[in-house]
mmCIF file of C-alpha atoms in Angstrom:
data_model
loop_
_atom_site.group_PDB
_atom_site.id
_atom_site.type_symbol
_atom_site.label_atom_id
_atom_site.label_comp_id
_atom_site.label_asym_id
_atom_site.label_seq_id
_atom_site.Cartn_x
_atom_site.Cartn_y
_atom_site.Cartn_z
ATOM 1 C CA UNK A 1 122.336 121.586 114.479
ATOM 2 C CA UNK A 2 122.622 119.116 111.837
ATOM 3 C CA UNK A 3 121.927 115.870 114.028
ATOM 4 C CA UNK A 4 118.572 117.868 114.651
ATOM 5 C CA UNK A 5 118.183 118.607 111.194
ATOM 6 C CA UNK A 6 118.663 114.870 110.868
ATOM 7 C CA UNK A 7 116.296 113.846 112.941
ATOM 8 C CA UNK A 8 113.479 116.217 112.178
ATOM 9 C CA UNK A 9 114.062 115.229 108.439
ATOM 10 C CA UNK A 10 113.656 111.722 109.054
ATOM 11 C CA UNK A 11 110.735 112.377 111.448
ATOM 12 C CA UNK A 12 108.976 114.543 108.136
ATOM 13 C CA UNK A 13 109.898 111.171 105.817
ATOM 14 C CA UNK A 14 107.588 108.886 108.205
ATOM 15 C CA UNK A 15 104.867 111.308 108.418
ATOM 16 C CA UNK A 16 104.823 111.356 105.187
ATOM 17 C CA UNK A 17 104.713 107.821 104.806
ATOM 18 C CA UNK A 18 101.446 107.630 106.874
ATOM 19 C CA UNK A 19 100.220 110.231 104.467
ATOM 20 C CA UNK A 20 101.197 108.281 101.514
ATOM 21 C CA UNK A 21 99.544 105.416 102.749
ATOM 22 C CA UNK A 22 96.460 107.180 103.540
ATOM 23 C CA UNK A 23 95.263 108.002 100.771
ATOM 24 C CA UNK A 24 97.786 107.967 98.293
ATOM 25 C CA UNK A 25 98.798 111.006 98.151
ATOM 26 C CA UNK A 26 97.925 114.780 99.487
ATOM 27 C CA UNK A 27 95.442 116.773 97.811
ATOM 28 C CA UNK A 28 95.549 119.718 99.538
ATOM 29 C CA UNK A 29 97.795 121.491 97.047
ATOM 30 C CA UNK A 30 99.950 123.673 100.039
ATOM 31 C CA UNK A 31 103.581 123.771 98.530
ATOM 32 C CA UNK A 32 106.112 121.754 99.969
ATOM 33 C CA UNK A 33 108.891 123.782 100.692
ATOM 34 C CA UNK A 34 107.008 126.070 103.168
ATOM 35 C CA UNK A 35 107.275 129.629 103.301
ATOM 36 C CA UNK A 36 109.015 130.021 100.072
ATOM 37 C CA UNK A 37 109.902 133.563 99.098
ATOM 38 C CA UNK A 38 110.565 132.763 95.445
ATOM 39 C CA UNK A 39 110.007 130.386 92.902
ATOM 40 C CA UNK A 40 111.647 128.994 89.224
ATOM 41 C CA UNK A 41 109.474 129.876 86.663
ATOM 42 C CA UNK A 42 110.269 126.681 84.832
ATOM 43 C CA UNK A 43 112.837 123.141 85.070
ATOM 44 C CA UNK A 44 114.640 121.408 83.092
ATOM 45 C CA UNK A 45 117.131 118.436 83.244
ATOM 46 C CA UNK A 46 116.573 114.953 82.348
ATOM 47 C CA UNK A 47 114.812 111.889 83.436
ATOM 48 C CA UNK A 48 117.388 109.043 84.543
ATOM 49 C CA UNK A 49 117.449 105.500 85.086
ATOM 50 C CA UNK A 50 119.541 105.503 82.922
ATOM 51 C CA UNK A 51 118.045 107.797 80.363
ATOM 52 C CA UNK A 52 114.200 107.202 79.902
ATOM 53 C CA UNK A 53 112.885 109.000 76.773
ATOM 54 C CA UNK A 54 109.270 109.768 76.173
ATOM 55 C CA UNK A 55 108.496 110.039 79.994
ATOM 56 C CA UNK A 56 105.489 112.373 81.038
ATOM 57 C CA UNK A 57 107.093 115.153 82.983
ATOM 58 C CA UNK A 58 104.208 117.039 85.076
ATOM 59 C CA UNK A 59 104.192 119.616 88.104
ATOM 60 C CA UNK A 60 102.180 118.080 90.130
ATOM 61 C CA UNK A 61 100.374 120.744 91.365
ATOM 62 C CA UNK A 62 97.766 118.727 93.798
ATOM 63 C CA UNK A 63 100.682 116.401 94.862
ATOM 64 C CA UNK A 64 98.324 112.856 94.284
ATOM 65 C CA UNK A 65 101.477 111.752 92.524
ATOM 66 C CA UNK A 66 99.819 111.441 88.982
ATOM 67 C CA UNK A 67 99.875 113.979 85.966
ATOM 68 C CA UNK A 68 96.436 115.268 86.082
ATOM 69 C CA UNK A 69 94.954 116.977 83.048
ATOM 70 C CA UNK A 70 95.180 120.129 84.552
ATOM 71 C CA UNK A 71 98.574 119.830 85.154
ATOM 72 C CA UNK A 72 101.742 121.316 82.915
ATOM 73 C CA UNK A 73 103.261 118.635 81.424
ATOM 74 C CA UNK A 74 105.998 117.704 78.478
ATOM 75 C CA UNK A 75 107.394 114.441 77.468
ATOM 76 C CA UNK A 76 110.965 113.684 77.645
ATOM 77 C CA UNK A 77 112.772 113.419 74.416
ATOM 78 C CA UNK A 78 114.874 110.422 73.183
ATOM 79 C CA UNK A 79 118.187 111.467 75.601
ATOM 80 C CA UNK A 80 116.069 111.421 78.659
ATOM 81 C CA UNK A 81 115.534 115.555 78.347
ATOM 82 C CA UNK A 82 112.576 117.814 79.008
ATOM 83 C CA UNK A 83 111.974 121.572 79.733
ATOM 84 C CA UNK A 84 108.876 122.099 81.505
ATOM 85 C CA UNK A 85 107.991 126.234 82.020
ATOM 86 C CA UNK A 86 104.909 127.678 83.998
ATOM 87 C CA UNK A 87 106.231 125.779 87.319
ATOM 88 C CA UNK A 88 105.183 129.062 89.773
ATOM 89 C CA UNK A 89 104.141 127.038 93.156
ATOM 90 C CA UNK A 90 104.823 123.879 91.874
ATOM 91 C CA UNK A 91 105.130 121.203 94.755
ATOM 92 C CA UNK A 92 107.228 118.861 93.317
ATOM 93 C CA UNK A 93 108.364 117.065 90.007
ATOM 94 C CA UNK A 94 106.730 113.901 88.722
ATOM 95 C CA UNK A 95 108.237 111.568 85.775
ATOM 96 C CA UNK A 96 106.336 108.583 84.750
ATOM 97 C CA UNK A 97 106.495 106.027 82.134
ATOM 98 C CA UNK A 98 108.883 106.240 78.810
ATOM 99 C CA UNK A 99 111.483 104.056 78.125
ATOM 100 C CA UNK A 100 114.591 102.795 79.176
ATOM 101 C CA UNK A 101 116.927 103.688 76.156
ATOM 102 C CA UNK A 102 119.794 101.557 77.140
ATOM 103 C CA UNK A 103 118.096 98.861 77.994
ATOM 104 C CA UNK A 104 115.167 99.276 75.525
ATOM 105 C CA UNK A 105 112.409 98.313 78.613
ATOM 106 C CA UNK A 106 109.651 100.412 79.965
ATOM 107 C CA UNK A 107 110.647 102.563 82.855
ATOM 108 C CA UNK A 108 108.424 101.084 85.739
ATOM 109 C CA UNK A 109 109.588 103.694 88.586
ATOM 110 C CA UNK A 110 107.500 106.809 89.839
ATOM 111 C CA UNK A 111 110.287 109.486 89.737
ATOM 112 C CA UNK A 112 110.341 112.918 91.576
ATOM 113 C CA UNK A 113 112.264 115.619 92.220
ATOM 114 C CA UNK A 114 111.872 119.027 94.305
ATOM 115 C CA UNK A 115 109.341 121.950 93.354
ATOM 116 C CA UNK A 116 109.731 124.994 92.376
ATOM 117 C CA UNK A 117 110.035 126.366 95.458
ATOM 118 C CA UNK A 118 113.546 124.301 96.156
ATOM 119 C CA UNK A 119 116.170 127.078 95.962
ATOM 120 C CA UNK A 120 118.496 124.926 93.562
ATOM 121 C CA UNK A 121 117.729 127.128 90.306
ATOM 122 C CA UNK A 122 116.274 125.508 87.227
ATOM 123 C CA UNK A 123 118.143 122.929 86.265
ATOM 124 C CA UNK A 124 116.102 118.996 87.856
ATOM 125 C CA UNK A 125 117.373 115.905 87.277
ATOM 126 C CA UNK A 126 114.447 113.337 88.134
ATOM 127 C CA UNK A 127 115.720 110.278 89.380
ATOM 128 C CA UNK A 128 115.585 107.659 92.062
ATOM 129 C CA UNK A 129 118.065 109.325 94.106
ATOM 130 C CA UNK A 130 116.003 113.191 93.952
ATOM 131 C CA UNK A 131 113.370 111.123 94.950
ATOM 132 C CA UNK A 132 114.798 110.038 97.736
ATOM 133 C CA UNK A 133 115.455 113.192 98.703
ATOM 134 C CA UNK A 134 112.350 114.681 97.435
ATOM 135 C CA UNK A 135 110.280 112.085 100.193
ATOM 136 C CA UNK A 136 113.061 113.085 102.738
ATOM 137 C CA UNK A 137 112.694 116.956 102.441
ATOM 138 C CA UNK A 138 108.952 116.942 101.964
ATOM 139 C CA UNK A 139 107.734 119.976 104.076
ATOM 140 C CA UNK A 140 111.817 121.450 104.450
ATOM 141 C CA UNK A 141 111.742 125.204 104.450
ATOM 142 C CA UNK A 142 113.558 127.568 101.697
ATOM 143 C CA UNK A 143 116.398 128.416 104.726
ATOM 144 C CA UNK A 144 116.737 125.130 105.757
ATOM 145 C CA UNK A 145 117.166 123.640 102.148
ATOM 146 C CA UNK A 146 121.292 123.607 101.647
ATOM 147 C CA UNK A 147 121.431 121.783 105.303
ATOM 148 C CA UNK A 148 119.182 119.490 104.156
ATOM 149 C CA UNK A 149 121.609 118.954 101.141
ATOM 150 C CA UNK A 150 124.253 118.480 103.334
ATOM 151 C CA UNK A 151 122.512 115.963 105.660
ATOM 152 C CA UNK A 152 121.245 113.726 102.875
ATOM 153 C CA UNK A 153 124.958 113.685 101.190
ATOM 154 C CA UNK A 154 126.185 112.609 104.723
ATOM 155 C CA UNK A 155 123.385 109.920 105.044
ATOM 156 C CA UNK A 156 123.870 108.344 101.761
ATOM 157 C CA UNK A 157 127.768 108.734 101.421
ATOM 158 C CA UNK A 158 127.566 111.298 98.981
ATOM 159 C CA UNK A 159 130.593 114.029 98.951
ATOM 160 C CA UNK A 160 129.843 117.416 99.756
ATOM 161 C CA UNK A 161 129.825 119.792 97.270
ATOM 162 C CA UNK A 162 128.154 117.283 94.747
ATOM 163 C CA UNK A 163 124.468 117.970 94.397
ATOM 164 C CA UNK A 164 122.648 114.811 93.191
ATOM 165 C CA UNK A 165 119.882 117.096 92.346
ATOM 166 C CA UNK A 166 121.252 119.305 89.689
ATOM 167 C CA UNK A 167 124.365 117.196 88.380
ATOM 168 C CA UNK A 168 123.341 114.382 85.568
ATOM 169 C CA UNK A 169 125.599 111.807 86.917
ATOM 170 C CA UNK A 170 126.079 109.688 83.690
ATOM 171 C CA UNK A 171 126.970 112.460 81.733
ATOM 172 C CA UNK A 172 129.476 114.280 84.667
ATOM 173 C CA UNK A 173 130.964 110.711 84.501
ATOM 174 C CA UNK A 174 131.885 110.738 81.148
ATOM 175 C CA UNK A 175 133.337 114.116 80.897
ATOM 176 C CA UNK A 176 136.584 113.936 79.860
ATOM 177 C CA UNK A 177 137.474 117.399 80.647
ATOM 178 C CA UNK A 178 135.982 117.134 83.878
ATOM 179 C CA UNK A 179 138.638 116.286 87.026
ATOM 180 C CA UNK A 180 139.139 112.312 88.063
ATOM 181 C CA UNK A 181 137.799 113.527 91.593
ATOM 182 C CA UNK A 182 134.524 114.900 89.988
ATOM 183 C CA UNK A 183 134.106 112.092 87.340
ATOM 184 C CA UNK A 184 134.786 109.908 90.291
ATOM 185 C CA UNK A 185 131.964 111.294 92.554
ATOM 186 C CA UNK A 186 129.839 111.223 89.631
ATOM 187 C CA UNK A 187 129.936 107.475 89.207
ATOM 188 C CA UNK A 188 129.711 107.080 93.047
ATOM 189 C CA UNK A 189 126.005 108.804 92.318
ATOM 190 C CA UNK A 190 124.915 107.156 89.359
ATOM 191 C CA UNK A 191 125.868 103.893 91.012
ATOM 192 C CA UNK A 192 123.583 104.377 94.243
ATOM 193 C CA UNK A 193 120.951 106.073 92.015
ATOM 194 C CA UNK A 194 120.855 102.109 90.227
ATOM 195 C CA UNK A 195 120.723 100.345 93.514
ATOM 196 C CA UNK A 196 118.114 102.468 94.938
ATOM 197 C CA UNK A 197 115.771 101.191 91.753
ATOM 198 C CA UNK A 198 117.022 98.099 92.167
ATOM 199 C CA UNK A 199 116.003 97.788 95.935
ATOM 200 C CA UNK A 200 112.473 99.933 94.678
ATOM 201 C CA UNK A 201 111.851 97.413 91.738
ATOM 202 C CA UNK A 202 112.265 94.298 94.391
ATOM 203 C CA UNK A 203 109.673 96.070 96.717
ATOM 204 C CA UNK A 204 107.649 96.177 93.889
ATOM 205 C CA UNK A 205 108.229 92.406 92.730
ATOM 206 C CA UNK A 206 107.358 91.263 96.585
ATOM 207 C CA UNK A 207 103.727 93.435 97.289
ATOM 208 C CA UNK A 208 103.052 93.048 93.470
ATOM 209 C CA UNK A 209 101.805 96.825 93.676
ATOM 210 C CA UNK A 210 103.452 99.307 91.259
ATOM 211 C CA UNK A 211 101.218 101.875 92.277
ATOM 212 C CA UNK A 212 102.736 105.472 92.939
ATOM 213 C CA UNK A 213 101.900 105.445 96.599
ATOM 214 C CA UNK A 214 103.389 102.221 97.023
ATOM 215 C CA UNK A 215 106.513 102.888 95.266
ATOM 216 C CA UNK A 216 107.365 105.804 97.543
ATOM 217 C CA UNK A 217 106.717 103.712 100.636
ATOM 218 C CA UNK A 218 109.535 101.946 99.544
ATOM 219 C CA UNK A 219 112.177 105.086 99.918
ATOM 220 C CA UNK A 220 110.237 106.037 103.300
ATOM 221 C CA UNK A 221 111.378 102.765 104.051
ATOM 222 C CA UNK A 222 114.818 103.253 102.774
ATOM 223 C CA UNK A 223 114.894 106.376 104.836
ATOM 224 C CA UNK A 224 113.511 104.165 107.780
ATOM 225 C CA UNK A 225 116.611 101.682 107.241
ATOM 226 C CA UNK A 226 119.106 104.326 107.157
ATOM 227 C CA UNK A 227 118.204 105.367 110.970
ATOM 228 C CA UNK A 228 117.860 101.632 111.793
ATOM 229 C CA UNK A 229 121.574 100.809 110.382
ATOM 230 C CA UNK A 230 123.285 104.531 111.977
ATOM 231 C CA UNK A 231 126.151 102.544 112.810
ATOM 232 C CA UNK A 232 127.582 102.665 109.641
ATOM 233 C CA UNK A 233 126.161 99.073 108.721
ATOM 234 C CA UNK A 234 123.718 100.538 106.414
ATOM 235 C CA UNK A 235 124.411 99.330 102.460
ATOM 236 C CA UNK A 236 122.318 98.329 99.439
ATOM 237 C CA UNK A 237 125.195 95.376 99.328
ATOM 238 C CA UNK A 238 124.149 94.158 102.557
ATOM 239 C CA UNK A 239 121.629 91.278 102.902
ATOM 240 C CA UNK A 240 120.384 92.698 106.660
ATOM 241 C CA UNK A 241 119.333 96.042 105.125
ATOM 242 C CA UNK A 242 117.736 94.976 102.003
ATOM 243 C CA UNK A 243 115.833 92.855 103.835
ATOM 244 C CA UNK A 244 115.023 95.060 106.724
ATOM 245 C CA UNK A 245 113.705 97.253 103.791
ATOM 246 C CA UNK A 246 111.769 95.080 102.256
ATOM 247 C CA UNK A 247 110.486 93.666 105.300
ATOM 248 C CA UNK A 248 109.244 97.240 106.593
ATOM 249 C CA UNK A 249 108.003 98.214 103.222
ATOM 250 C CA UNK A 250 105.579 95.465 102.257
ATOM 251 C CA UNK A 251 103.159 93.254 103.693
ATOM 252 C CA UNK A 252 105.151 89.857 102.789
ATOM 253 C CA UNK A 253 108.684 88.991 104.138
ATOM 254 C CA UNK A 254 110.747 88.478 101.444
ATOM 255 C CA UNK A 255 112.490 85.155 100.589
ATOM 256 C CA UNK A 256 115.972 84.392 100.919
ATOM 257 C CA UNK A 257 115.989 84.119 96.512
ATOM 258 C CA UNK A 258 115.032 88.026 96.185
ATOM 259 C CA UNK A 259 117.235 89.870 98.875
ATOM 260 C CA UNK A 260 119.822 87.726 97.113
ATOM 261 C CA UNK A 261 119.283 88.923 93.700
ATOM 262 C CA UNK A 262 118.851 92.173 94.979
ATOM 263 C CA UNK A 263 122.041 91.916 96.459
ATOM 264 C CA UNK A 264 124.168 90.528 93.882
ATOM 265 C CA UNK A 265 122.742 93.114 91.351
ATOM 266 C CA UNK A 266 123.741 95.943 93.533
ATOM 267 C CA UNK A 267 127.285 94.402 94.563
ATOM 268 C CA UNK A 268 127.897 94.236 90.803
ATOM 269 C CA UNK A 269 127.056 97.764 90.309
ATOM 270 C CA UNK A 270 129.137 98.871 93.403
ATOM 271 C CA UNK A 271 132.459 96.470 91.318
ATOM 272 C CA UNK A 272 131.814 98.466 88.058
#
């Protein structure tokens, strides 16, 4: 059951990539999550890479992956929070812009994270890691939701029980009162939500196209990797898959300079 949940997930990710690259983005406004029985009547959480403050935080009701001005929408506040309310049917989560505040530097990244149709309750982080799950589980249904959970956590090396969706990794890592085991698992997300930009950011660097369509091609080709590399060879240390990535993702092949970079960044993230 879950190798065909696998499969058919992976099989939604690409046609969703063909989508994406269509016409940058769907306009047809159908929720994602099909046949949802309920809904959240509002989100909150906070927008990470590392914290970004004063992020716009929309439902993005048409899915075209911008904040329309039709659209609900909030800014996040200077620790990375927002609370967004009047979410009924929302298809999915969309953070853009703000502000880095560790690093003082504008956030670059389109970030998503699931609708309000996603059975998780209210609480959304939006990060690079929900949106790779958010392209992943595009069109997933309500009852097929949790296994999807479960697949993605087994794809990316993520324990079960640990919901990258819900749980603000930075903060579960520094919670002192909070097991070793948890804080542990906590840092093992926050670390692979950093590569994942890092690997995103590079994609950008080599088309020299930040747009929002573009940028998710990037984790549809991340996806793509993750099937290519089954073996258990698949890591964002590894010069063959950043490259492969790269190389499926964009129109130019990248040079030996970037995947390197790429590389060490993420190897020193995976030492911290």
């Amino acid at each position: 059951m879950k190798h065909v949940l696998n499969t058919r997930l992976l099989a939604l990710a690409a046609a969703s990539a063909l989508l994406l690259a269509g016409c940058g983005g769907s306009s047809s406004g159908e929720s994602n999550f099909a046949d949802a029985e309920l809904s959240q009547s509002s989100a909150s959480g906070r927008v990470i890479d590392g914290y970004v403050s004063g992020a716009t935080v929309c439902y993005d009701a048409n899915d075209n992956l911008a904040c329309d001005g039709s659209e609900k929408k909030v800014l996040s506040n200077g620790a990375g929070q927002y609370d967004l309310d009047a979410l009924l049917g929302a298809n999915q989560l969309l953070a853009i812009g703000g502000q880095n505040v560790d690093s003082n530097s504008p956030n670059k990244l389109v970030l998503l994270a699931p609708g309000a149709n996603a059975p998780i309750g209210s609480v959304r982080q939006i990060t690079p890691l929900t949106t790779l799950f958010a392209v992943l589980a595009k069109n997933v249904k309500p009852s097929e939701f949790n296994d999807a959970q479960i697949v993605f956590n087994q794809l990316f090396g993520i324990p079960q029980g640990i919901s990258a969706l819900t749980m603000d990794p930075i903060a579960a890592a520094n919670n002192a009162s909070s097991s070793q085991a948890n804080r542990t698992a906590a840092l093992a997300v926050q670390k692979l939500t950093v590569q994942l930009a890092n690997v995103v950011l590079g994609g950008i660097f080599l088309s020299g196209d930040d747009s929002a369509a573009n940028q998710m091609q990037q984790y549809v080709s991340i996806l793509a990797a993750r099937t290519v590399f089954q073996s258990g060879n698949f890591s964002l240390v590894s010069s063959a898959t950043i490259r492969q990535i790269l190389t499926t993702a964009n129109s130019a092949e990248p040079s030996s300079e970037l995947v390197s970079r790429i590389v060490q960044a993420n190897g020193a993230i995976a030492q911290a």
